[in-house]
Tab-separated table of N, CA and C in Angstrom:
chain	number	residue	atom	x	y	z
A	1394	UNK	N	-19.018	21.961	-24.590
A	1394	UNK	CA	-17.602	21.981	-24.904
A	1394	UNK	C	-17.400	21.361	-26.280
A	1395	UNK	N	-16.592	21.976	-27.094
A	1395	UNK	CA	-16.343	21.517	-28.449
A	1395	UNK	C	-15.477	20.255	-28.435
A	1396	UNK	N	-15.872	19.268	-29.236
A	1396	UNK	CA	-15.118	18.026	-29.316
A	1396	UNK	C	-13.793	18.276	-30.036
A	1397	UNK	N	-12.739	17.727	-29.471
A	1397	UNK	CA	-11.405	17.904	-30.038
A	1397	UNK	C	-11.027	16.635	-30.781
A	1398	UNK	N	-10.607	16.793	-32.015
A	1398	UNK	CA	-10.147	15.664	-32.819
A	1398	UNK	C	-8.622	15.679	-32.835
A	1399	UNK	N	-8.033	14.655	-32.270
A	1399	UNK	CA	-6.580	14.560	-32.248
A	1399	UNK	C	-6.091	13.780	-33.456
A	1400	UNK	N	-5.008	14.250	-34.029
A	1400	UNK	CA	-4.371	13.479	-35.093
A	1400	UNK	C	-3.522	12.399	-34.436
A	1401	UNK	N	-3.079	11.443	-35.230
A	1401	UNK	CA	-2.207	10.395	-34.704
A	1401	UNK	C	-0.938	10.995	-34.114
A	1402	UNK	N	-0.383	12.037	-34.757
A	1402	UNK	CA	0.822	12.690	-34.243
A	1402	UNK	C	0.544	13.403	-32.925
A	1403	UNK	N	-0.601	14.110	-32.831
A	1403	UNK	CA	-0.963	14.781	-31.571
A	1403	UNK	C	-1.106	13.768	-30.443
A	1404	UNK	N	-1.786	12.672	-30.744
A	1404	UNK	CA	-2.014	11.639	-29.749
A	1404	UNK	C	-0.691	11.013	-29.302
A	1405	UNK	N	0.189	10.754	-30.235
A	1405	UNK	CA	1.500	10.182	-29.906
A	1405	UNK	C	2.306	11.157	-29.043
A	1406	UNK	N	2.293	12.448	-29.397
A	1406	UNK	CA	3.012	13.452	-28.604
A	1406	UNK	C	2.438	13.565	-27.198
A	1407	UNK	N	1.123	13.610	-27.105
A	1407	UNK	CA	0.474	13.720	-25.801
A	1407	UNK	C	0.820	12.521	-24.932
A	1408	UNK	N	0.693	11.336	-25.479
A	1408	UNK	CA	0.983	10.114	-24.728
A	1408	UNK	C	2.439	10.068	-24.293
A	1409	UNK	N	3.342	10.378	-25.189
A	1409	UNK	CA	4.776	10.361	-24.885
A	1409	UNK	C	5.104	11.363	-23.771
A	1410	UNK	N	4.518	12.577	-23.851
A	1410	UNK	CA	4.791	13.594	-22.844
A	1410	UNK	C	4.178	13.255	-21.486
A	1411	UNK	N	2.975	12.696	-21.478
A	1411	UNK	CA	2.380	12.277	-20.205
A	1411	UNK	C	3.200	11.171	-19.556
A	1412	UNK	N	3.606	10.184	-20.353
A	1412	UNK	CA	4.444	9.098	-19.820
A	1412	UNK	C	5.778	9.634	-19.322
A	1413	UNK	N	6.369	10.528	-20.083
A	1413	UNK	CA	7.663	11.092	-19.690
A	1413	UNK	C	7.581	11.876	-18.393
A	1414	UNK	N	6.571	12.729	-18.275
A	1414	UNK	CA	6.399	13.519	-17.051
A	1414	UNK	C	6.127	12.608	-15.859
A	1415	UNK	N	5.317	11.582	-16.078
A	1415	UNK	CA	5.007	10.628	-15.015
A	1415	UNK	C	6.270	9.893	-14.557
A	1416	UNK	N	7.097	9.468	-15.492
A	1416	UNK	CA	8.350	8.767	-15.151
A	1416	UNK	C	9.273	9.655	-14.335
A	1417	UNK	N	9.450	10.901	-14.786
A	1417	UNK	CA	10.343	11.827	-14.087
A	1417	UNK	C	9.833	12.083	-12.669
A	1418	UNK	N	8.542	12.361	-12.531
A	1418	UNK	CA	7.971	12.637	-11.220
A	1418	UNK	C	8.061	11.416	-10.316
A	1419	UNK	N	7.703	10.250	-10.836
A	1419	UNK	CA	7.771	9.030	-10.024
A	1419	UNK	C	9.194	8.730	-9.566
A	1420	UNK	N	10.150	8.907	-10.455
A	1420	UNK	CA	11.545	8.647	-10.095
A	1420	UNK	C	11.997	9.609	-8.996
A	1421	UNK	N	11.679	10.886	-9.154
A	1421	UNK	CA	12.067	11.888	-8.152
A	1421	UNK	C	11.402	11.612	-6.806
A	1422	UNK	N	10.120	11.277	-6.823
A	1422	UNK	CA	9.416	11.008	-5.567
A	1422	UNK	C	9.884	9.712	-4.926
A	1423	UNK	N	10.136	8.701	-5.737
A	1423	UNK	CA	10.646	7.438	-5.200
A	1423	UNK	C	11.991	7.662	-4.525
A	1424	UNK	N	12.874	8.412	-5.172
A	1424	UNK	CA	14.183	8.714	-4.583
A	1424	UNK	C	14.043	9.515	-3.296
A	1425	UNK	N	13.206	10.543	-3.314
A	1425	UNK	CA	13.040	11.398	-2.133
A	1425	UNK	C	12.437	10.622	-0.961
A	1426	UNK	N	11.424	9.813	-1.244
A	1426	UNK	CA	10.742	9.088	-0.177
A	1426	UNK	C	11.544	7.898	0.338
A	1427	UNK	N	12.422	7.365	-0.498
A	1427	UNK	CA	13.223	6.209	-0.064
A	1427	UNK	C	14.131	6.574	1.107
A	1428	UNK	N	14.494	7.844	1.222
A	1428	UNK	CA	15.290	8.300	2.368
A	1428	UNK	C	14.531	8.073	3.681
A	1429	UNK	N	13.218	7.964	3.582
A	1429	UNK	CA	12.373	7.772	4.765
A	1429	UNK	C	11.719	6.388	4.758
A	1430	UNK	N	12.288	5.494	3.950
A	1430	UNK	CA	11.827	4.096	3.856
A	1430	UNK	C	10.334	4.009	3.518
A	1431	UNK	N	9.922	4.836	2.549
A	1431	UNK	CA	8.542	4.821	2.074
A	1431	UNK	C	8.501	4.730	0.560
A	1432	UNK	N	7.536	3.988	0.057
A	1432	UNK	CA	7.210	4.000	-1.362
A	1432	UNK	C	6.186	5.105	-1.604
A	1433	UNK	N	6.109	5.634	-2.826
A	1433	UNK	CA	5.084	6.655	-3.090
A	1433	UNK	C	3.663	6.203	-2.729
A	1434	UNK	N	3.333	4.952	-2.984
A	1434	UNK	CA	1.987	4.464	-2.654
A	1434	UNK	C	1.760	4.448	-1.141
A	1435	UNK	N	2.786	4.099	-0.369
A	1435	UNK	CA	2.672	4.120	1.092
A	1435	UNK	C	2.508	5.558	1.592
A	1436	UNK	N	3.275	6.466	1.006
A	1436	UNK	CA	3.183	7.879	1.354
A	1436	UNK	C	1.760	8.389	1.129
A	1437	UNK	N	1.171	8.048	-0.021
A	1437	UNK	CA	-0.188	8.516	-0.334
A	1437	UNK	C	-1.204	7.965	0.656
A	1438	UNK	N	-1.055	6.708	1.061
A	1438	UNK	CA	-1.966	6.130	2.053
A	1438	UNK	C	-1.825	6.885	3.371
A	1439	UNK	N	-0.595	7.123	3.816
A	1439	UNK	CA	-0.382	7.841	5.068
A	1439	UNK	C	-0.949	9.259	4.990
A	1440	UNK	N	-0.716	9.931	3.871
A	1440	UNK	CA	-1.213	11.296	3.721
A	1440	UNK	C	-2.742	11.322	3.719
A	1441	UNK	N	-3.361	10.375	3.050
A	1441	UNK	CA	-4.823	10.296	3.016
A	1441	UNK	C	-5.385	10.010	4.398
A	1442	UNK	N	-4.780	9.067	5.114
A	1442	UNK	CA	-5.248	8.741	6.460
A	1442	UNK	C	-5.068	9.927	7.408
A	1443	UNK	N	-3.922	10.583	7.344
A	1443	UNK	CA	-3.652	11.711	8.235
A	1443	UNK	C	-4.650	12.844	8.027
A	1444	UNK	N	-5.154	12.994	6.814
A	1444	UNK	CA	-6.104	14.066	6.501
A	1444	UNK	C	-7.545	13.681	6.815
A	1445	UNK	N	-7.777	12.427	7.148
A	1445	UNK	CA	-9.144	11.964	7.394
A	1445	UNK	C	-9.534	12.169	8.860
A	1446	UNK	N	-10.832	12.197	9.126
A	1446	UNK	CA	-11.283	12.328	10.514
A	1446	UNK	C	-10.759	11.160	11.359
A	1447	UNK	N	-10.143	11.467	12.453
A	1447	UNK	CA	-9.611	10.471	13.393
A	1447	UNK	C	-8.498	9.615	12.804
A	1448	UNK	N	-7.993	9.947	11.611
A	1448	UNK	CA	-6.905	9.181	11.008
A	1448	UNK	C	-7.307	7.785	10.581
A	1449	UNK	N	-8.596	7.588	10.330
A	1449	UNK	CA	-9.132	6.261	10.013
A	1449	UNK	C	-10.049	6.334	8.796
A	1450	UNK	N	-9.918	5.342	7.926
A	1450	UNK	CA	-10.811	5.228	6.758
A	1450	UNK	C	-11.097	3.762	6.477
A	1451	UNK	N	-12.222	3.531	5.810
A	1451	UNK	CA	-12.495	2.181	5.299
A	1451	UNK	C	-11.463	1.885	4.224
A	1452	UNK	N	-11.074	0.632	4.105
A	1452	UNK	CA	-10.027	0.274	3.150
A	1452	UNK	C	-10.435	0.638	1.726
A	1453	UNK	N	-11.711	0.528	1.406
A	1453	UNK	CA	-12.183	0.884	0.068
A	1453	UNK	C	-11.999	2.352	-0.263
A	1454	UNK	N	-11.985	3.215	0.743
A	1454	UNK	CA	-11.792	4.656	0.524
A	1454	UNK	C	-10.340	4.991	0.203
A	1455	UNK	N	-9.429	4.048	0.434
A	1455	UNK	CA	-8.014	4.274	0.145
A	1455	UNK	C	-7.645	3.886	-1.280
A	1456	UNK	N	-8.544	3.168	-1.947
A	1456	UNK	CA	-8.287	2.758	-3.321
A	1456	UNK	C	-8.301	4.002	-4.201
A	1457	UNK	N	-7.299	4.112	-5.070
A	1457	UNK	CA	-7.152	5.285	-5.927
A	1457	UNK	C	-6.911	4.824	-7.364
A	1458	UNK	N	-6.878	5.774	-8.307
A	1458	UNK	CA	-6.595	5.376	-9.687
A	1458	UNK	C	-5.268	4.633	-9.841
A	1459	UNK	N	-4.293	4.888	-8.959
A	1459	UNK	CA	-3.008	4.192	-9.068
A	1459	UNK	C	-3.055	2.798	-8.446
A	1460	UNK	N	-4.011	2.552	-7.557
A	1460	UNK	CA	-4.206	1.229	-6.958
A	1460	UNK	C	-5.686	0.934	-7.066
A	1461	UNK	N	-6.101	0.465	-8.221
A	1461	UNK	CA	-7.529	0.418	-8.505
A	1461	UNK	C	-8.257	-0.767	-7.899
A	1462	UNK	N	-7.552	-1.733	-7.349
A	1462	UNK	CA	-8.238	-2.901	-6.836
A	1462	UNK	C	-8.035	-3.035	-5.340
A	1463	UNK	N	-9.061	-3.507	-4.676
A	1463	UNK	CA	-8.997	-3.715	-3.232
A	1463	UNK	C	-7.868	-4.688	-2.896
A	1464	UNK	N	-7.669	-5.723	-3.714
A	1464	UNK	CA	-6.627	-6.711	-3.408
A	1464	UNK	C	-5.246	-6.068	-3.383
A	1465	UNK	N	-4.972	-5.159	-4.304
A	1465	UNK	CA	-3.693	-4.462	-4.311
A	1465	UNK	C	-3.540	-3.579	-3.089
A	1466	UNK	N	-4.612	-2.903	-2.705
A	1466	UNK	CA	-4.572	-2.063	-1.519
A	1466	UNK	C	-4.396	-2.920	-0.274
A	1467	UNK	N	-5.041	-4.076	-0.235
A	1467	UNK	CA	-4.900	-4.968	0.925
A	1467	UNK	C	-3.458	-5.414	1.105
A	1468	UNK	N	-2.786	-5.743	0.009
A	1468	UNK	CA	-1.364	-6.138	0.101
A	1468	UNK	C	-0.509	-4.975	0.584
A	1469	UNK	N	-0.790	-3.775	0.075
A	1469	UNK	CA	-0.056	-2.588	0.499
A	1469	UNK	C	-0.267	-2.334	1.992
A	1470	UNK	N	-1.499	-2.416	2.448
A	1470	UNK	CA	-1.808	-2.208	3.866
A	1470	UNK	C	-1.104	-3.260	4.716
A	1471	UNK	N	-1.062	-4.486	4.265
A	1471	UNK	CA	-0.379	-5.555	5.012
A	1471	UNK	C	1.100	-5.221	5.199
A	1472	UNK	N	1.760	-4.726	4.151
A	1472	UNK	CA	3.172	-4.317	4.274
A	1472	UNK	C	3.321	-3.175	5.269
A	1473	UNK	N	2.384	-2.247	5.235
A	1473	UNK	CA	2.455	-1.090	6.128
A	1473	UNK	C	2.177	-1.482	7.585
A	1474	UNK	N	1.349	-2.491	7.802
A	1474	UNK	CA	1.110	-3.003	9.153
A	1474	UNK	C	2.411	-3.585	9.702
A	1475	UNK	N	3.127	-4.326	8.868
A	1475	UNK	CA	4.399	-4.916	9.301
A	1475	UNK	C	5.421	-3.845	9.683
A	1476	UNK	N	5.320	-2.671	9.053
A	1476	UNK	CA	6.214	-1.559	9.376
A	1476	UNK	C	5.686	-0.723	10.542
A	1477	UNK	N	4.517	-1.099	11.063
A	1477	UNK	CA	3.857	-0.382	12.160
A	1477	UNK	C	3.461	1.052	11.789
A	1478	UNK	N	3.152	1.259	10.513
A	1478	UNK	CA	2.713	2.573	10.048
A	1478	UNK	C	1.202	2.736	10.165
A	1479	UNK	N	0.480	1.609	10.060
A	1479	UNK	CA	-0.982	1.608	10.143
A	1479	UNK	C	-1.437	0.376	10.920
A	1480	UNK	N	-2.696	0.429	11.341
A	1480	UNK	CA	-3.361	-0.741	11.909
A	1480	UNK	C	-4.629	-0.987	11.098
A	1481	UNK	N	-5.134	-2.214	11.196
A	1481	UNK	CA	-6.379	-2.558	10.487
A	1481	UNK	C	-7.262	-3.325	11.457
A	1482	UNK	N	-8.546	-2.988	11.417
A	1482	UNK	CA	-9.494	-3.715	12.252
A	1482	UNK	C	-10.850	-3.760	11.563
A	1483	UNK	N	-11.648	-4.748	11.953
A	1483	UNK	CA	-13.002	-4.841	11.433
A	1483	UNK	C	-13.865	-3.779	12.098
A	1484	UNK	N	-14.788	-3.241	11.323
A	1484	UNK	CA	-15.717	-2.250	11.849
A	1484	UNK	C	-16.630	-2.915	12.871
A	1485	UNK	N	-16.860	-2.269	14.021
A	1485	UNK	CA	-17.774	-2.861	14.999
A	1485	UNK	C	-19.216	-2.917	14.483
A	1486	UNK	N	-19.548	-2.048	13.522
A	1486	UNK	CA	-20.902	-2.005	12.959
A	1486	UNK	C	-21.129	-3.071	11.899
A	1487	UNK	N	-20.081	-3.428	11.164
A	1487	UNK	CA	-20.193	-4.382	10.059
A	1487	UNK	C	-18.852	-5.092	9.918
A	1488	UNK	N	-18.787	-6.340	10.350
A	1488	UNK	CA	-17.520	-7.071	10.383
A	1488	UNK	C	-16.925	-7.313	8.995
A	1489	UNK	N	-17.726	-7.109	7.941
A	1489	UNK	CA	-17.193	-7.250	6.578
A	1489	UNK	C	-16.359	-6.039	6.180
A	1490	UNK	N	-16.534	-4.932	6.888
A	1490	UNK	CA	-15.849	-3.678	6.582
A	1490	UNK	C	-14.582	-3.580	7.423
A	1491	UNK	N	-13.464	-3.326	6.750
A	1491	UNK	CA	-12.201	-3.146	7.462
A	1491	UNK	C	-11.835	-1.670	7.464
A	1492	UNK	N	-11.372	-1.218	8.616
A	1492	UNK	CA	-10.929	0.167	8.757
A	1492	UNK	C	-9.430	0.179	8.987
A	1493	UNK	N	-8.775	1.161	8.373
A	1493	UNK	CA	-7.330	1.318	8.493
A	1493	UNK	C	-7.069	2.634	9.209
A	1494	UNK	N	-6.144	2.605	10.175
A	1494	UNK	CA	-5.813	3.803	10.948
A	1494	UNK	C	-4.313	4.039	10.904
A	1495	UNK	N	-3.938	5.301	10.854
A	1495	UNK	CA	-2.530	5.672	10.905
A	1495	UNK	C	-2.061	5.584	12.360
A	1496	UNK	N	-0.863	5.074	12.567
A	1496	UNK	CA	-0.296	4.971	13.910
A	1496	UNK	C	0.540	6.217	14.211
A	1497	UNK	N	0.900	6.421	15.473
A	1497	UNK	CA	1.812	7.526	15.780
A	1497	UNK	C	3.127	7.409	14.999
A	1498	UNK	N	3.625	6.200	14.831
A	1498	UNK	CA	4.847	5.991	14.042
A	1498	UNK	C	4.621	6.378	12.582
A	1499	UNK	N	3.435	6.061	12.063
A	1499	UNK	CA	3.092	6.451	10.691
A	1499	UNK	C	3.021	7.958	10.536
A	1500	UNK	N	2.442	8.636	11.523
A	1500	UNK	CA	2.384	10.107	11.487
A	1500	UNK	C	3.783	10.708	11.518
A	1501	UNK	N	4.660	10.142	12.348
A	1501	UNK	CA	6.040	10.647	12.416
A	1501	UNK	C	6.755	10.463	11.088
A	1502	UNK	N	6.626	9.272	10.505
A	1502	UNK	CA	7.291	9.003	9.221
A	1502	UNK	C	6.749	9.916	8.141
A	1503	UNK	N	5.439	10.131	8.124
A	1503	UNK	CA	4.822	11.032	7.145
A	1503	UNK	C	5.342	12.454	7.319
A	1504	UNK	N	5.401	12.936	8.544
A	1504	UNK	CA	5.868	14.301	8.806
A	1504	UNK	C	7.282	14.499	8.267
A	1505	UNK	N	8.152	13.527	8.494
A	1505	UNK	CA	9.526	13.628	8.001
A	1505	UNK	C	9.592	13.531	6.479
A	1506	UNK	N	8.766	12.664	5.905
A	1506	UNK	CA	8.793	12.446	4.460
A	1506	UNK	C	8.168	13.600	3.679
A	1507	UNK	N	7.250	14.337	4.302
A	1507	UNK	CA	6.580	15.448	3.605
A	1507	UNK	C	7.573	16.485	3.094
A	1508	UNK	N	8.560	16.800	3.881
A	1508	UNK	CA	9.542	17.805	3.455
A	1508	UNK	C	10.311	17.318	2.231
A	1509	UNK	N	10.737	16.053	2.241
A	1509	UNK	CA	11.465	15.495	1.098
A	1509	UNK	C	10.571	15.433	-0.135
A	1510	UNK	N	9.329	15.037	0.050
A	1510	UNK	CA	8.366	14.961	-1.047
A	1510	UNK	C	8.168	16.339	-1.668
A	1511	UNK	N	7.867	17.319	-0.821
A	1511	UNK	CA	7.595	18.669	-1.321
A	1511	UNK	C	8.815	19.271	-2.010
A	1512	UNK	N	9.998	19.036	-1.463
A	1512	UNK	CA	11.223	19.556	-2.080
A	1512	UNK	C	11.414	18.968	-3.472
A	1513	UNK	N	11.141	17.677	-3.644
A	1513	UNK	CA	11.285	17.032	-4.955
A	1513	UNK	C	10.287	17.614	-5.953
A	1514	UNK	N	9.049	17.815	-5.517
A	1514	UNK	CA	8.028	18.376	-6.405
A	1514	UNK	C	8.379	19.813	-6.770
A	1515	UNK	N	8.774	20.618	-5.791
A	1515	UNK	CA	9.140	22.016	-6.063
A	1515	UNK	C	10.312	22.103	-7.038
A	1516	UNK	N	11.279	21.220	-6.888
A	1516	UNK	CA	12.439	21.245	-7.788
A	1516	UNK	C	11.999	20.973	-9.227
A	1517	UNK	N	11.160	19.977	-9.407
A	1517	UNK	CA	10.682	19.652	-10.755
A	1517	UNK	C	9.872	20.814	-11.322
A	1518	UNK	N	8.963	21.360	-10.530
A	1518	UNK	CA	8.143	22.469	-11.008
A	1518	UNK	C	8.973	23.714	-11.283
A	1519	UNK	N	9.966	23.944	-10.447
A	1519	UNK	CA	10.843	25.096	-10.661
A	1519	UNK	C	11.576	24.982	-11.994
A	1520	UNK	N	11.978	23.770	-12.335
A	1520	UNK	CA	12.707	23.557	-13.586
A	1520	UNK	C	11.828	23.740	-14.820
A	1521	UNK	N	10.505	23.661	-14.648
A	1521	UNK	CA	9.612	23.848	-15.801
A	1521	UNK	C	9.550	25.300	-16.226
A	1522	UNK	N	9.781	26.211	-15.290
A	1522	UNK	CA	9.671	27.635	-15.604
A	1522	UNK	C	8.232	28.115	-15.689
A	1523	UNK	N	7.270	27.276	-15.292
A	1523	UNK	CA	5.869	27.693	-15.325
A	1523	UNK	C	5.618	28.758	-14.268
A	1524	UNK	N	4.789	29.760	-14.613
A	1524	UNK	CA	4.395	30.735	-13.608
A	1524	UNK	C	3.191	30.189	-12.834
A	1525	UNK	N	2.708	30.940	-11.863
A	1525	UNK	CA	1.615	30.482	-11.013
A	1525	UNK	C	0.356	30.187	-11.826
A	1526	UNK	N	0.036	31.078	-12.766
A	1526	UNK	CA	-1.169	30.875	-13.582
A	1526	UNK	C	-1.039	29.610	-14.447
A	1527	UNK	N	0.112	29.432	-15.066
A	1527	UNK	CA	0.326	28.239	-15.900
A	1527	UNK	C	0.289	26.965	-15.056
A	1528	UNK	N	0.865	27.017	-13.859
A	1528	UNK	CA	0.820	25.858	-12.962
A	1528	UNK	C	-0.613	25.525	-12.582
A	1529	UNK	N	-1.419	26.564	-12.327
A	1529	UNK	CA	-2.831	26.353	-12.006
A	1529	UNK	C	-3.595	25.735	-13.158
A	1530	UNK	N	-3.305	26.201	-14.370
A	1530	UNK	CA	-3.956	25.647	-15.563
A	1530	UNK	C	-3.564	24.183	-15.753
A	1531	UNK	N	-2.281	23.896	-15.597
A	1531	UNK	CA	-1.812	22.509	-15.726
A	1531	UNK	C	-2.475	21.626	-14.676
A	1532	UNK	N	-2.557	22.103	-13.450
A	1532	UNK	CA	-3.188	21.342	-12.371
A	1532	UNK	C	-4.643	21.038	-12.713
A	1533	UNK	N	-5.367	22.048	-13.190
A	1533	UNK	CA	-6.779	21.861	-13.543
A	1533	UNK	C	-6.931	20.863	-14.686
A	1534	UNK	N	-6.079	20.964	-15.693
A	1534	UNK	CA	-6.153	20.040	-16.830
A	1534	UNK	C	-5.848	18.604	-16.401
A	1535	UNK	N	-4.835	18.430	-15.574
A	1535	UNK	CA	-4.487	17.083	-15.113
A	1535	UNK	C	-5.570	16.507	-14.211
A	1536	UNK	N	-6.172	17.350	-13.374
A	1536	UNK	CA	-7.276	16.880	-12.527
A	1536	UNK	C	-8.456	16.443	-13.386
A	1537	UNK	N	-8.752	17.221	-14.414
A	1537	UNK	CA	-9.847	16.866	-15.337
A	1537	UNK	C	-9.534	15.545	-16.046
A	1538	UNK	N	-8.312	15.389	-16.514
A	1538	UNK	CA	-7.900	14.158	-17.188
A	1538	UNK	C	-8.022	12.958	-16.246
A	1539	UNK	N	-7.577	13.123	-15.007
A	1539	UNK	CA	-7.645	12.031	-14.028
A	1539	UNK	C	-9.082	11.642	-13.742
A	1540	UNK	N	-9.939	12.640	-13.487
A	1540	UNK	CA	-11.353	12.347	-13.213
A	1540	UNK	C	-12.016	11.670	-14.388
A	1541	UNK	N	-11.768	12.163	-15.582
A	1541	UNK	CA	-12.395	11.606	-16.789
A	1541	UNK	C	-11.926	10.178	-17.038
A	1542	UNK	N	-10.629	9.961	-16.887
A	1542	UNK	CA	-10.083	8.619	-17.113
A	1542	UNK	C	-10.611	7.648	-16.076
A	1543	UNK	N	-10.689	8.094	-14.840
A	1543	UNK	CA	-11.197	7.230	-13.771
A	1543	UNK	C	-12.678	6.907	-13.999
A	1544	UNK	N	-13.467	7.912	-14.398
A	1544	UNK	CA	-14.886	7.698	-14.665
A	1544	UNK	C	-15.097	6.738	-15.828
A	1545	UNK	N	-14.230	6.828	-16.835
A	1545	UNK	CA	-14.357	5.946	-17.991
A	1545	UNK	C	-14.060	4.490	-17.632
A	1546	UNK	N	-13.238	4.279	-16.608
A	1546	UNK	CA	-12.878	2.916	-16.193
A	1546	UNK	C	-13.954	2.287	-15.309
A	1547	UNK	N	-14.795	3.114	-14.690
A	1547	UNK	CA	-15.808	2.594	-13.754
A	1547	UNK	C	-17.015	2.059	-14.459
């Protein structure tokens, strides 16, 4: 792949547009999910757990680029336990390993919040005027950017 040299203006435009898109999306998702008493980070944990085998994952598997440290995830999980959305227990195989499971209440809240989440995302995407091919290209580029940025931090 050919190396791309960005000018200061290109870099400033790219950064400004990424920040702007992120702000708009976060605001829309925060508003949509607040109707269901969920933060975007809580929603992502519930969605990840619901998609996992048996609705359970090690706490380290829930850490994402938006919550890069175990301590931050632990605080988030603690709040979610208080809301009865998840449970946490030590692994019977290794007591140092903690597993987090989605509760029936967490599944219900996620199911209700999914419609609001998807509606907010569809509205934003609809306003862009992107066609299916352009949306696919944008998705691929953003996924590549996320993977590359995450790899560079590790």
